[in-house]
CSV table of C-alpha atoms and ligand atoms in Angstrom, one decimal:
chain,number,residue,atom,x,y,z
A,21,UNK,CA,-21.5,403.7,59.2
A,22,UNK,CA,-20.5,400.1,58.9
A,23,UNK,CA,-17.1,398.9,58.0
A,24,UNK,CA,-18.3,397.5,54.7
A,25,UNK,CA,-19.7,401.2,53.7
A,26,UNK,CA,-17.1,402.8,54.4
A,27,UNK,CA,-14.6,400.4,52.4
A,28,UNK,CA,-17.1,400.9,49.2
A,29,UNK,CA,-16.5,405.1,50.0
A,30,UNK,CA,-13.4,404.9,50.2
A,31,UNK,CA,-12.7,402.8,47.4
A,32,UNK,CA,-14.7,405.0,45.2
A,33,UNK,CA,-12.4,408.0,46.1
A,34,UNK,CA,-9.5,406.0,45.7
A,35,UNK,CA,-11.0,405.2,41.8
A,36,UNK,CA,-12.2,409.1,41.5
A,37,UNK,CA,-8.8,410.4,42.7
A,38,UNK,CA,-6.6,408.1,40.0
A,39,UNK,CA,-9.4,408.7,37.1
A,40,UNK,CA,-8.0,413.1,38.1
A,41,UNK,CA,-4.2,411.9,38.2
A,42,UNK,CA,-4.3,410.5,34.8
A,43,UNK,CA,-3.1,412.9,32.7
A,44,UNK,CA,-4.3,414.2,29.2
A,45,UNK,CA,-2.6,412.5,26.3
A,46,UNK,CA,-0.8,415.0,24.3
A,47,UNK,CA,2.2,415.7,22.7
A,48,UNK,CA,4.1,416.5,25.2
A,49,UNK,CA,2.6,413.9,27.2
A,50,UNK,CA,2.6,410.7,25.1
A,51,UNK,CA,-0.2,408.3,26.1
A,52,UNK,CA,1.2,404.9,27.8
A,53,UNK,CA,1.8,401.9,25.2
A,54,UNK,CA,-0.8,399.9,26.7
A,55,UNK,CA,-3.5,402.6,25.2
A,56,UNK,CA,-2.0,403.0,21.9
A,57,UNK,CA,-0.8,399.3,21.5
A,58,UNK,CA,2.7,400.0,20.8
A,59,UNK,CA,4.5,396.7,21.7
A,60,UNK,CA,7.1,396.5,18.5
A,61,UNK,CA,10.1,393.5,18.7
A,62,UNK,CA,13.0,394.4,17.1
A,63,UNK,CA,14.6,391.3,16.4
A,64,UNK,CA,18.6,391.5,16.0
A,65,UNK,CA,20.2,388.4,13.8
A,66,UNK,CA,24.2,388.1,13.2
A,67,UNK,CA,25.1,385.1,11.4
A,68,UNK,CA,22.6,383.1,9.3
A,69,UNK,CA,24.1,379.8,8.0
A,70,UNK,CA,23.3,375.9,7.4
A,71,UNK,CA,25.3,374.4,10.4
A,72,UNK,CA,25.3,376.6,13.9
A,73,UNK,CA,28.9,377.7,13.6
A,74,UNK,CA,29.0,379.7,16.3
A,75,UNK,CA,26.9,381.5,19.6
A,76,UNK,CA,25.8,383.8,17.5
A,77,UNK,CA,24.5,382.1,14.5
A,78,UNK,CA,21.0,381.2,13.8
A,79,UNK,CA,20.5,378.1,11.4
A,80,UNK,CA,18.8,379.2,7.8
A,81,UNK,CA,15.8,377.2,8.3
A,82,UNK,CA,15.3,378.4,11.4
A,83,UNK,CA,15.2,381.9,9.8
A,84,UNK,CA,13.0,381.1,7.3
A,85,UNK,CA,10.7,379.0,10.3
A,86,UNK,CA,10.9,382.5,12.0
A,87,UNK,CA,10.0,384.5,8.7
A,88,UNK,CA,6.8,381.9,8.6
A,89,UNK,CA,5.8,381.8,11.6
A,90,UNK,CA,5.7,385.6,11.3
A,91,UNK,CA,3.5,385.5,8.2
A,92,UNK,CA,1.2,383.0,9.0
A,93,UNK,CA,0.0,384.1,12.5
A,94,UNK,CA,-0.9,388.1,10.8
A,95,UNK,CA,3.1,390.1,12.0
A,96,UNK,CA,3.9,392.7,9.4
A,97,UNK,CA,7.5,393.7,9.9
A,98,UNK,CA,7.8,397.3,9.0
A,99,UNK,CA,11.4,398.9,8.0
A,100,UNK,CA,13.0,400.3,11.1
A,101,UNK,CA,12.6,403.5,9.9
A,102,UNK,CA,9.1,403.5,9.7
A,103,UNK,CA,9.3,403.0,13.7
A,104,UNK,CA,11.8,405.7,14.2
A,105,UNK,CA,9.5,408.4,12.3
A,106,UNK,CA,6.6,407.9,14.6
A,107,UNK,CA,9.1,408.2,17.3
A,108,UNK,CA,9.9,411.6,15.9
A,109,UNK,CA,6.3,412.9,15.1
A,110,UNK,CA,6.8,412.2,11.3
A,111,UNK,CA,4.7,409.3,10.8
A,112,UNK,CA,1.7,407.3,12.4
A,113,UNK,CA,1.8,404.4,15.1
A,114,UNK,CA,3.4,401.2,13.9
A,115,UNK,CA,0.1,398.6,13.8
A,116,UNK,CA,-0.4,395.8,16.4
A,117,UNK,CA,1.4,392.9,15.7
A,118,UNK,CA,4.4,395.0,13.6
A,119,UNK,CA,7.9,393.7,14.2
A,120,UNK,CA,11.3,394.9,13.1
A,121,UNK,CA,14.0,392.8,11.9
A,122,UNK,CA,17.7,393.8,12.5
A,123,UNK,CA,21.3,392.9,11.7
A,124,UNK,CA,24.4,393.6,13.6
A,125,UNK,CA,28.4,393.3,11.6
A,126,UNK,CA,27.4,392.8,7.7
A,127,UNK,CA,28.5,389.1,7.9
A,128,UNK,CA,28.8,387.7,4.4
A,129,UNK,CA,25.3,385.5,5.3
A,130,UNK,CA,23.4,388.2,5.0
A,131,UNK,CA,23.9,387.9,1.1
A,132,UNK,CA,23.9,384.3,0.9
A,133,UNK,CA,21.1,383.3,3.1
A,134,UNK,CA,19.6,386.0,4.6
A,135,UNK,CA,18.7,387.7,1.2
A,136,UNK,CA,17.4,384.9,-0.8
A,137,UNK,CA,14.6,384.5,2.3
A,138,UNK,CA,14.0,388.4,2.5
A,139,UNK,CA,13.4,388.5,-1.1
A,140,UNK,CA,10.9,385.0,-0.7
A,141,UNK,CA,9.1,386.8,2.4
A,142,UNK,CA,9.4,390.7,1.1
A,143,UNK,CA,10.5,391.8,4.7
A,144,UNK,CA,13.0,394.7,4.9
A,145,UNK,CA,15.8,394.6,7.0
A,146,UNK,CA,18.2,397.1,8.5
A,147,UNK,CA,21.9,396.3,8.7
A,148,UNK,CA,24.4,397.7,10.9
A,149,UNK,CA,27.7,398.1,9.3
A,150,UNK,CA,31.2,398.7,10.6
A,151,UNK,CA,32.9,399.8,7.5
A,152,UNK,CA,36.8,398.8,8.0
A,153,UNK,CA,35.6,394.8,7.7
A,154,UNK,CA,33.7,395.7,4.5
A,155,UNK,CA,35.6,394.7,1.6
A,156,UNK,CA,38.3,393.3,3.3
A,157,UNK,CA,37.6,391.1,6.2
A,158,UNK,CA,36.8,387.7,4.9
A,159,UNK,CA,33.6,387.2,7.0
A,160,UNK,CA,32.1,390.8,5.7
A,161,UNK,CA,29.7,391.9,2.9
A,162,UNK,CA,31.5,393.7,0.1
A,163,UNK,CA,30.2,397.1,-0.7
A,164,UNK,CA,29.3,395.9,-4.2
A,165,UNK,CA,27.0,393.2,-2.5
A,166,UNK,CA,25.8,396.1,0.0
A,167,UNK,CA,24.6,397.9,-3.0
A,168,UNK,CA,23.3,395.5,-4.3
A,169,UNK,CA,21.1,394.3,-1.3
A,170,UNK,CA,20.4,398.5,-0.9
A,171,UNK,CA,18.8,398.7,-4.7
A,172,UNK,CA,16.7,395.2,-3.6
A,173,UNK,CA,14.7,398.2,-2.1
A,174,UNK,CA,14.5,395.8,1.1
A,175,UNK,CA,17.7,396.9,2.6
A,176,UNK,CA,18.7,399.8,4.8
A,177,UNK,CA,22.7,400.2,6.0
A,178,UNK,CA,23.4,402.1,9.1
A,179,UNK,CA,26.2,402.4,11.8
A,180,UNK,CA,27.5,399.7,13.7
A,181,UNK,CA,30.9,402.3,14.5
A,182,UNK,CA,33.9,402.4,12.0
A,183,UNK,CA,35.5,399.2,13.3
A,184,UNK,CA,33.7,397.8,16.4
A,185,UNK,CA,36.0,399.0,19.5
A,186,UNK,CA,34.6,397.9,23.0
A,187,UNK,CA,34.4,401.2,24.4
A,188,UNK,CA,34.6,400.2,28.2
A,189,UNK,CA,38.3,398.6,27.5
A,190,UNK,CA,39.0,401.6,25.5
A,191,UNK,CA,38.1,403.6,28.2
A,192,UNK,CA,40.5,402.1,30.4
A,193,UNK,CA,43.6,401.4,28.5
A,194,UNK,CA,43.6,405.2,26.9
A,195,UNK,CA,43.4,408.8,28.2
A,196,UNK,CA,40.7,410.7,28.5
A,197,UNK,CA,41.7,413.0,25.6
A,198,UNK,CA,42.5,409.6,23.4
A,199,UNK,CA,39.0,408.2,24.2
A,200,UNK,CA,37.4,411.3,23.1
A,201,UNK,CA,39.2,411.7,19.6
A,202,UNK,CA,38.7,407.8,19.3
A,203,UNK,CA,34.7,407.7,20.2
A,204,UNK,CA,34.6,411.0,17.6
A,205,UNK,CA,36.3,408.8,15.1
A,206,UNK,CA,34.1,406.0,15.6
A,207,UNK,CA,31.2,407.6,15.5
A,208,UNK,CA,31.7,409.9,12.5
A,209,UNK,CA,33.9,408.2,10.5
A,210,UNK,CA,31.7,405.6,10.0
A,211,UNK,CA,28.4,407.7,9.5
A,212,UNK,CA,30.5,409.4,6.5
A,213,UNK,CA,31.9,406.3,5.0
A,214,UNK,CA,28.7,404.6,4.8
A,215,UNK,CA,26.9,407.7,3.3
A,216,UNK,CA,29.5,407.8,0.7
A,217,UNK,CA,29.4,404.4,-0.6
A,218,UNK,CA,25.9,403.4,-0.3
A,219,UNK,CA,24.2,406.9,-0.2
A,220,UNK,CA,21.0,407.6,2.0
A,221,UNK,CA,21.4,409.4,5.3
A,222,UNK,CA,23.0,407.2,8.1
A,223,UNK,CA,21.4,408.5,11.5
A,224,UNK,CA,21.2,405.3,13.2
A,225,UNK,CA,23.4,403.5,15.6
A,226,UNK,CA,23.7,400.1,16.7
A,227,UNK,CA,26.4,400.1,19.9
A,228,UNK,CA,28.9,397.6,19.5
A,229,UNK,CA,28.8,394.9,22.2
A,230,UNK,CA,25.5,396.8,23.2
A,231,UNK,CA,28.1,399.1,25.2
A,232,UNK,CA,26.8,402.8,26.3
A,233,UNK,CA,26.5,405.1,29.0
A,234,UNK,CA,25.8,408.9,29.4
A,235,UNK,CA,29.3,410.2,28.0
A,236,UNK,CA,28.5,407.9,24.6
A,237,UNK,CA,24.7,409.1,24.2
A,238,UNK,CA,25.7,412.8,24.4
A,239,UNK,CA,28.6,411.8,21.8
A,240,UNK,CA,26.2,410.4,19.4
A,241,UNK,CA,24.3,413.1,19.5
A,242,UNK,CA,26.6,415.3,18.6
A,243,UNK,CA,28.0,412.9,16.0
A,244,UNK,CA,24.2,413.1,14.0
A,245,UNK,CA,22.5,410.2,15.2
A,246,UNK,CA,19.4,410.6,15.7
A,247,UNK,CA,19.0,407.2,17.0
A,248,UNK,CA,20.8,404.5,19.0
A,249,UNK,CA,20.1,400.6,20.0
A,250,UNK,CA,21.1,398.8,22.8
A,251,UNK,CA,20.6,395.0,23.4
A,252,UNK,CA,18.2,395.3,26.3
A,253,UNK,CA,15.6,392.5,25.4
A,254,UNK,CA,12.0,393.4,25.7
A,255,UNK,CA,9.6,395.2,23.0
A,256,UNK,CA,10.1,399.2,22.2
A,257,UNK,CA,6.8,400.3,23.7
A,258,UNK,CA,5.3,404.2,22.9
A,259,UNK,CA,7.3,406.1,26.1
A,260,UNK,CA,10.7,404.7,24.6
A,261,UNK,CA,13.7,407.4,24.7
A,262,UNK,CA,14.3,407.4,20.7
A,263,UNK,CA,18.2,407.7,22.3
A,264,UNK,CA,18.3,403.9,23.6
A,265,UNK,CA,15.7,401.6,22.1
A,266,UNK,CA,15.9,398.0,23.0
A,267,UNK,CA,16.7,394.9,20.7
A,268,UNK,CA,16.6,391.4,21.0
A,269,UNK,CA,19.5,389.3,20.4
A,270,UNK,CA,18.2,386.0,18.7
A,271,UNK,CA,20.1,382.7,19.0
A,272,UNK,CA,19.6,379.4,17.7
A,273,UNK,CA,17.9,378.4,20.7
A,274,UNK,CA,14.9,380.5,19.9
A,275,UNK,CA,13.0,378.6,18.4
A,276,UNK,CA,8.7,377.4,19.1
A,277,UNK,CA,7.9,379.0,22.0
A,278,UNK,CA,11.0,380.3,22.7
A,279,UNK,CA,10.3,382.9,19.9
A,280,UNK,CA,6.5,383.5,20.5
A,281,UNK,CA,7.1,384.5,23.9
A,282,UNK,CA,10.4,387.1,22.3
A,283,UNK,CA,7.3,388.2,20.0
A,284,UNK,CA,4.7,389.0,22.6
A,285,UNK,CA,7.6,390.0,24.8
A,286,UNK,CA,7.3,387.7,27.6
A,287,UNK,CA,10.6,386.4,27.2
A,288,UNK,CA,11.8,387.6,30.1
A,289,UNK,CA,15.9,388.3,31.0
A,290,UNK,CA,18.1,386.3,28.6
A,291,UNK,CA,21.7,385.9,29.5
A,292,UNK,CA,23.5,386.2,26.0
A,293,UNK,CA,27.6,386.3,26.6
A,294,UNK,CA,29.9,387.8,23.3
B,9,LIG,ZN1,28.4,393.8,16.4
């Protein structure tokens, strides 16, 4: 046998024996993203305003540039929501070219520019709130503005904790016991509040500083979330755990092809510091 037949042989097994290994798409086996096409961006904004104020604010034009740019080149964002159903076998696979759009604190922006350009381009958007600023710290939505935004029928409000702790100092300056009654706080104290005042059911967690481990995951859990985000930047594919899905922190800089490659997640690691 030459060497050359033997090479076709055994590459022919090789194809014959990875063809057997794949395994059957099911439910308990979801296929791989690559084969259903899920590749979603969930894009995470903070501050919207007309001069960049600070790391985390994105100009207004350059919102509404990102809201065209989405339009014009055939992205649908879908509510977040929509996502998380198919996650949980309630509803069908979010189309190619679907993107999410997210924000993090309830700044005030998000009534003054971010609204007027979600009501021009009909996307919806979900908020995460952390309810002791609201109505009280200067830089925060008011919950009569959050309702407001809410009956817009374009706005969703979910947790962002009750007032933004960094759990990993917490962890170290308290007690085991404190942390615990502290993280329980956090987590359902804000879940409650936010139900109360805006109504809807609040299953959905954004962690602040995009701070989480095991001990946090099981506690969200048990809080009722059903959900949780993290900042890790790249696109929520099909074989996401629904417990951590990733986000992508936008600044100003992304702008041209800065934000095509975010969309078509080729970004790559982005070094964003708080
Ligand atoms: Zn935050």
């Amino acid at each position: 046998m030459s060497v050359r037949l033997l090479l076709v042989l055994l590459s022919l097994l090789v194809c014959t024996v990875s063809v057997q290994a794949a395994p059957p798409q099911s439910k308990n086996n979801p296929p791989a993203a690559a084969s259903t096409g899920v590749d979603v961006p969930i894009l995470l904004y903070h501050r919207i305003g007309p001069t960049v104020a600070d790391g985390m604010t994105i100009k207004t034009s350059l919102f509404e540039e990102h809201l065209k740019y989405l339009r014009d080149n055939g992205y649908t964002v879908i509510p977040l929501r929509h996502l998380i159903d198919y996650y949980q076998k309630k509803g069908p696979a979010p189309a190619p070219k679907s993107v999410v759009i997210v924000e993090d604190d309830a700044h005030k922006s998000v009534y003054s520019d971010m609204f007027p350009l979600v009501k021009k381009y009909k996307v919806p958007v979900t908020v995460f709130v952390y309810p002791s600023a609201v109505s009280n710290a200067k830089y925060a939505l008011t919950w009569d503005q959050i309702r407001e935004l809410k009956k817009s029928g374009l706005f969703d409000f979910q947790s962002h904790t009750y007032w933004h702790p960094n759990f990993k100092k917490d962890r170290r300056k308290m007690s085991p016991a404190e942390f615990e009654k502290s993280v329980t706080m956090q987590l359902a104290k804000s879940k409650a509040r936010i139900e109360k005042e805006v109504g809807g059911t609040v299953d959905m967690l954004a962690w602040p500083f995009g701070i989480y481990d095991d001990y946090l995951l099981k506690k969200a859990a048990e809080a009722g979330y059903v959900t949780t985000f993290t900042i890790e930047a790249r696109n929520a594919t099909a074989s996401e755990k629904l417990n951590k899905l990733p986000r992508y922190l936008l600044i100003n800089s992304d702008q041209g092809k800065a934000f095509t490659q975010i969309l078509s997640g080729s970004a790559g690691k982005r070094n964003i510091v708080f």
